[in-house]
Short mmCIF file of C-alpha atoms and ligand atoms in Angstrom, two decimals:
data_model
loop_
_atom_site.label_atom_id
_atom_site.label_comp_id
_atom_site.label_asym_id
_atom_site.label_seq_id
_atom_site.Cartn_x
_atom_site.Cartn_y
_atom_site.Cartn_z
CA MET A 843 40.51 143.48 -12.67
CA ILE A 844 39.93 142.92 -8.83
CA VAL A 845 37.84 139.86 -7.62
CA SER A 846 36.62 139.53 -4.29
CA GLY A 847 33.96 137.66 -2.35
CA PHE A 848 32.96 135.68 0.68
CA SER A 849 35.33 133.09 1.80
CA GLY A 850 33.77 130.04 0.13
CA ALA A 851 31.88 131.63 -2.65
CA GLY A 852 34.32 129.73 -5.29
CA LYS A 853 36.69 132.34 -6.13
CA GLY A 854 39.77 130.23 -6.35
CA THR A 855 37.71 127.76 -8.41
CA LEU A 856 36.43 130.55 -10.87
CA MET A 857 40.00 131.69 -11.01
CA LYS A 858 41.65 128.24 -11.97
CA ARG A 859 38.78 127.66 -14.37
CA LEU A 860 39.16 131.17 -16.03
CA LEU A 861 42.86 130.78 -16.70
CA GLU A 862 42.60 127.09 -18.11
CA SER A 863 39.85 128.32 -20.41
CA HIS A 864 41.00 131.52 -21.67
CA ASP A 865 44.78 133.29 -22.66
CA ASN A 866 45.96 136.51 -21.79
CA TYR A 867 45.02 136.25 -18.00
CA ALA A 868 47.58 136.93 -15.44
CA LEU A 869 46.57 135.89 -11.60
CA SER A 870 48.83 137.80 -9.11
CA ILE A 871 50.42 135.99 -6.40
CA SER A 872 49.74 137.21 -3.03
CA MET A 873 52.04 137.00 0.15
CA THR A 874 50.54 135.76 3.10
CA THR A 875 51.27 134.79 6.75
CA ARG A 876 48.62 132.17 6.64
CA ALA A 877 49.82 128.37 6.74
CA PRO A 878 49.50 126.51 3.50
CA ARG A 879 46.47 124.07 3.05
CA PRO A 880 47.08 120.68 1.89
CA GLY A 881 47.99 120.96 -1.53
CA GLU A 882 48.87 124.55 -1.74
CA ILE A 883 52.51 125.23 -3.22
CA HIS A 884 54.69 128.06 -2.29
CA GLY A 885 55.05 130.49 -5.39
CA LYS A 886 51.90 128.92 -7.05
CA HIS A 887 48.98 129.63 -4.76
CA TYR A 888 50.80 132.06 -2.56
CA PHE A 889 54.21 133.09 -1.07
CA PHE A 890 53.94 131.74 2.48
CA VAL A 891 56.11 133.74 4.66
CA GLU A 892 56.45 134.52 8.51
CA LYS A 893 55.33 137.85 9.74
CA ASP A 894 58.93 139.49 10.09
CA GLU A 895 59.39 138.94 6.57
CA PHE A 896 55.92 140.29 5.47
CA GLU A 897 56.82 143.41 7.57
CA LYS A 898 60.14 143.74 6.23
CA THR A 899 58.20 143.65 2.66
CA ILE A 900 55.92 146.41 3.87
CA ALA A 901 59.02 148.54 4.92
CA GLU A 902 60.65 148.10 1.59
CA ASP A 903 57.51 149.11 -0.23
CA GLY A 904 57.31 145.70 -2.04
CA LEU A 905 53.56 145.55 -2.07
CA ILE A 906 50.48 147.47 -3.97
CA GLU A 907 48.42 146.75 -1.02
CA TYR A 908 47.99 144.82 2.01
CA ALA A 909 45.52 143.79 4.71
CA GLN A 910 44.79 141.85 7.97
CA TYR A 911 42.01 139.06 7.31
CA CYS A 912 41.07 136.51 10.11
CA GLY A 913 44.28 137.36 11.95
CA ASN A 914 46.90 137.02 9.05
CA TYR A 915 48.48 139.62 6.69
CA TYR A 916 47.63 139.05 2.93
CA GLY A 917 49.34 141.31 0.53
CA THR A 918 49.98 141.93 -3.40
CA PRO A 919 53.69 141.94 -4.61
CA LYS A 920 54.44 144.84 -6.72
CA SER A 921 56.83 143.42 -9.19
CA TYR A 922 54.69 140.60 -10.90
CA VAL A 923 51.47 142.81 -11.24
CA GLU A 924 53.88 145.52 -13.08
CA GLN A 925 55.46 142.92 -15.54
CA CYS A 926 52.10 141.49 -16.36
CA LEU A 927 50.55 144.85 -16.89
CA ASN A 928 53.57 145.95 -19.09
CA GLU A 929 53.29 142.51 -21.34
CA GLY A 930 49.58 143.63 -21.73
CA ARG A 931 48.25 141.04 -20.28
CA ASP A 932 44.67 140.95 -18.35
CA VAL A 933 45.79 141.05 -14.50
CA ILE A 934 43.70 139.80 -11.93
CA LEU A 935 43.96 140.45 -8.22
CA GLU A 936 41.80 138.19 -6.10
CA ILE A 937 41.95 140.01 -2.72
CA GLU A 938 39.58 141.06 0.04
CA ILE A 939 37.59 144.31 0.38
CA GLN A 940 39.98 146.41 2.42
CA GLY A 941 42.83 145.77 -0.26
CA ALA A 942 40.53 146.04 -3.23
CA LEU A 943 39.42 149.64 -2.04
CA LYS A 944 43.16 150.55 -1.62
CA VAL A 945 43.93 149.56 -5.16
CA LYS A 946 40.88 151.40 -6.38
CA LYS A 947 42.29 154.53 -4.78
CA LYS A 948 45.67 154.16 -6.43
CA PHE A 949 44.52 152.98 -9.78
CA PRO A 950 41.12 154.33 -10.50
CA GLU A 951 40.75 152.38 -13.66
CA ALA A 952 40.87 149.15 -11.73
CA VAL A 953 37.32 147.18 -11.81
CA LEU A 954 35.85 145.60 -8.87
CA VAL A 955 34.14 142.40 -9.18
CA PHE A 956 32.23 140.73 -6.09
CA VAL A 957 31.47 136.85 -6.34
CA THR A 958 28.56 135.58 -4.18
CA PRO A 959 26.91 131.90 -4.06
CA PRO A 960 23.29 131.85 -4.67
CA SER A 961 22.46 131.87 -0.64
CA ALA A 962 23.89 132.12 2.60
CA MET A 963 23.36 128.19 3.27
CA GLU A 964 25.20 127.24 0.27
CA LEU A 965 28.06 129.20 1.45
CA ARG A 966 28.35 127.46 4.64
CA ASN A 967 27.83 124.22 2.72
CA ARG A 968 30.50 125.17 0.52
CA LEU A 969 33.04 126.21 3.35
CA ILE A 970 32.29 123.05 5.38
CA GLY A 971 32.72 120.88 2.06
CA ARG A 972 35.91 122.26 1.47
CA GLY A 973 36.97 120.62 4.35
CA THR A 974 40.07 122.75 4.82
CA GLU A 975 39.43 124.97 8.01
CA THR A 976 38.34 124.04 11.55
CA LYS A 977 35.05 124.78 12.63
CA GLU A 978 36.26 127.91 14.63
CA VAL A 979 37.85 129.46 11.50
CA ILE A 980 35.05 128.84 9.52
CA ASP A 981 32.62 130.71 11.97
CA LYS A 982 35.13 133.48 11.91
CA ARG A 983 35.26 133.56 8.00
CA LEU A 984 31.42 133.80 7.95
CA SER A 985 31.15 136.60 10.49
CA ARG A 986 34.05 138.51 8.27
CA ALA A 987 31.56 137.58 5.18
CA VAL A 988 28.97 139.92 6.77
CA GLU A 989 31.40 142.66 7.19
CA GLU A 990 32.61 142.51 3.86
CA ALA A 991 28.87 142.76 2.71
CA GLN A 992 28.65 146.25 3.84
CA GLY A 993 31.24 147.64 1.28
CA ILE A 994 29.48 146.11 -1.48
CA GLU A 995 28.34 149.48 -2.95
CA ASN A 996 31.96 150.05 -4.13
CA TYR A 997 32.00 147.22 -6.43
CA ASP A 998 31.34 147.55 -10.24
CA TYR A 999 29.94 144.17 -10.64
CA ILE A 1000 28.50 141.45 -8.89
CA VAL A 1001 28.52 137.76 -10.20
CA ILE A 1002 26.59 134.89 -8.95
CA ASN A 1003 28.71 131.62 -8.51
CA ASP A 1004 25.84 129.17 -9.06
CA GLU A 1005 26.78 127.21 -12.24
CA LEU A 1006 30.51 127.31 -12.25
CA ASP A 1007 31.23 127.59 -15.98
CA ARG A 1008 28.57 130.00 -16.45
CA CYS A 1009 30.22 132.32 -14.14
CA VAL A 1010 33.47 131.95 -15.30
CA GLU A 1011 31.68 133.28 -18.71
CA ASP A 1012 30.17 136.22 -16.95
CA ILE A 1013 33.56 137.05 -15.77
CA HIS A 1014 35.29 136.70 -19.03
CA ALA A 1015 32.52 138.94 -20.48
CA ILE A 1016 33.13 141.72 -18.18
CA VAL A 1017 36.76 141.74 -19.29
CA MET A 1018 35.86 141.58 -22.94
CA ALA A 1019 33.46 144.43 -22.55
CA LEU A 1020 36.36 146.56 -20.61
CA HIS A 1021 38.54 146.02 -23.68
CA CYS A 1022 35.86 147.98 -25.60
CA LYS A 1023 35.68 150.95 -23.25
CA THR A 1024 35.98 154.26 -25.14
CA ASN A 1025 39.04 155.47 -23.07
CA ARG A 1026 41.21 152.41 -24.30
CA SER A 1027 40.32 152.90 -28.02
CA ILE A 1028 39.54 156.55 -28.76
CA SER A 1029 42.79 156.94 -30.53
CA ILE A 1030 41.71 154.88 -33.33
CA ILE A 1031 38.76 157.01 -33.76
CA GLU A 1032 40.85 160.02 -33.79
CA GLU A 1033 43.19 158.48 -36.50
CA ILE A 1034 40.07 157.40 -38.72
CA SER A 1035 38.69 160.95 -38.47
CA LYS A 1036 42.01 162.52 -39.59
CA GLU A 1037 42.26 160.09 -42.60
CA LEU A 1038 38.62 160.87 -43.48
CA ASN A 1039 39.46 164.54 -43.20
CA GLU A 1040 42.50 164.01 -45.87
CA ILE A 1041 40.62 161.72 -48.11
CA SER A 1042 37.45 164.44 -48.46
CA LYS A 1043 40.14 167.26 -48.99
CA GLY A 1044 41.77 165.03 -51.80
CA GLU A 1045 38.24 164.62 -53.33
CA GLU A 1046 37.67 168.33 -53.26
CA LYS A 1047 40.71 168.99 -55.45
P1 ADP B 793 37.16 130.70 -2.14
O1 ADP B 793 38.35 130.78 -2.87
O2 ADP B 793 36.03 131.65 -2.54
O3 ADP B 793 37.31 130.61 -0.74
P2 ADP B 793 37.09 128.19 -3.24
O4 ADP B 793 37.19 128.36 -4.71
O5 ADP B 793 38.00 127.46 -2.43
O6 ADP B 793 36.35 129.51 -2.62
O7 ADP B 793 35.53 127.20 -3.28
C1 ADP B 793 34.97 126.84 -1.81
C2 ADP B 793 34.44 125.36 -2.05
O8 ADP B 793 33.15 125.70 -3.04
C3 ADP B 793 35.26 124.49 -2.80
O9 ADP B 793 35.15 122.91 -2.17
C4 ADP B 793 34.62 124.45 -4.28
O10 ADP B 793 34.85 123.21 -4.69
C5 ADP B 793 33.23 124.60 -4.16
N1 ADP B 793 32.85 125.18 -5.27
C6 ADP B 793 33.08 126.35 -5.88
N2 ADP B 793 32.39 126.84 -7.00
C7 ADP B 793 31.23 126.10 -6.88
C8 ADP B 793 30.01 126.06 -7.57
N3 ADP B 793 29.57 127.18 -8.51
N4 ADP B 793 29.23 125.02 -7.37
C9 ADP B 793 29.40 124.28 -6.02
N5 ADP B 793 30.70 124.12 -5.40
C10 ADP B 793 31.49 124.94 -5.80
P1 5GP B 794 42.16 132.61 1.88
O1 5GP B 794 42.82 132.33 3.04
O2 5GP B 794 40.81 131.81 1.77
O3 5GP B 794 43.17 132.13 0.77
O4 5GP B 794 42.21 134.15 1.78
C1 5GP B 794 41.48 134.84 2.51
C2 5GP B 794 40.89 136.27 2.05
O5 5GP B 794 42.47 136.73 1.77
C3 5GP B 794 40.20 136.08 0.41
O6 5GP B 794 39.40 136.72 0.87
C4 5GP B 794 41.12 136.55 -0.38
O7 5GP B 794 40.73 137.12 -1.61
C5 5GP B 794 42.08 137.27 0.41
N1 5GP B 794 43.39 137.68 -0.06
C6 5GP B 794 44.20 136.95 -0.88
N2 5GP B 794 45.50 137.55 -0.94
C7 5GP B 794 45.24 138.76 -0.79
C8 5GP B 794 45.99 139.82 -1.02
O8 5GP B 794 47.08 139.94 -1.47
N3 5GP B 794 45.49 141.15 -0.33
C9 5GP B 794 44.18 141.06 0.32
N4 5GP B 794 44.02 142.25 0.73
N5 5GP B 794 43.51 140.31 0.42
C10 5GP B 794 44.34 138.79 -0.10
#
């Protein structure tokens, strides 16, 4: 599952709450050239690297996707995502729209979820309230939000992050519904049909 949304919509907060309240999720840890915010830990929130290291990782084909966002590189390292998928975990990439569309092209089974706040004013208030960016960066992120909104038709679901816990449950409900998609479980129906045929043949005799 790919989760995107305007900067300040609450994606990070939602992901933290989702992972605390439900098992089986794994959140991909991205690589970025942006500077850490106070409290952000290398290897937990992001892998914070210099531009030349990021470009080296691109050259070595170590990223599933990458994009530039407000002057910095962001990308998804391959190895952790592949390991978690092999373990059968529900892997979430919290990435912006350009990267999301690249992943969807490579993996059409990926599901795209867009998180929005209930209003533009609330978005602005959350970004200012977070207190981690200068006014200049906030303005850049708000104008980038307008661009991101133009790709919204590519997303499968939109969730409104008004009341936090409600929104966490909406995201979890989407994942639970995906577990029941026909293509994931069709083999059980084929197996049961085969057994039913054998049972009815046995009864005929
Ligand atoms: P993003 O990761 O989308 O940029 P954050 O998770 O950092 O956004 O959230 C931005 C700010 O909004 C933070 O200060 C966070 O505490 C606050 N926030 C997140 N969700 C809600 C919500 N449902 N109601 C009120 N404030 C919220
Ligand atoms: P922030 O600087 O607020 O942590 O993230 C800025 C934007 O970059 C957010 O929209 C976030 O979802 C996105 N982002 C984070 N990691 C990645 C990544 O690995 N790839 C892409 N394409 N975008 C990412």
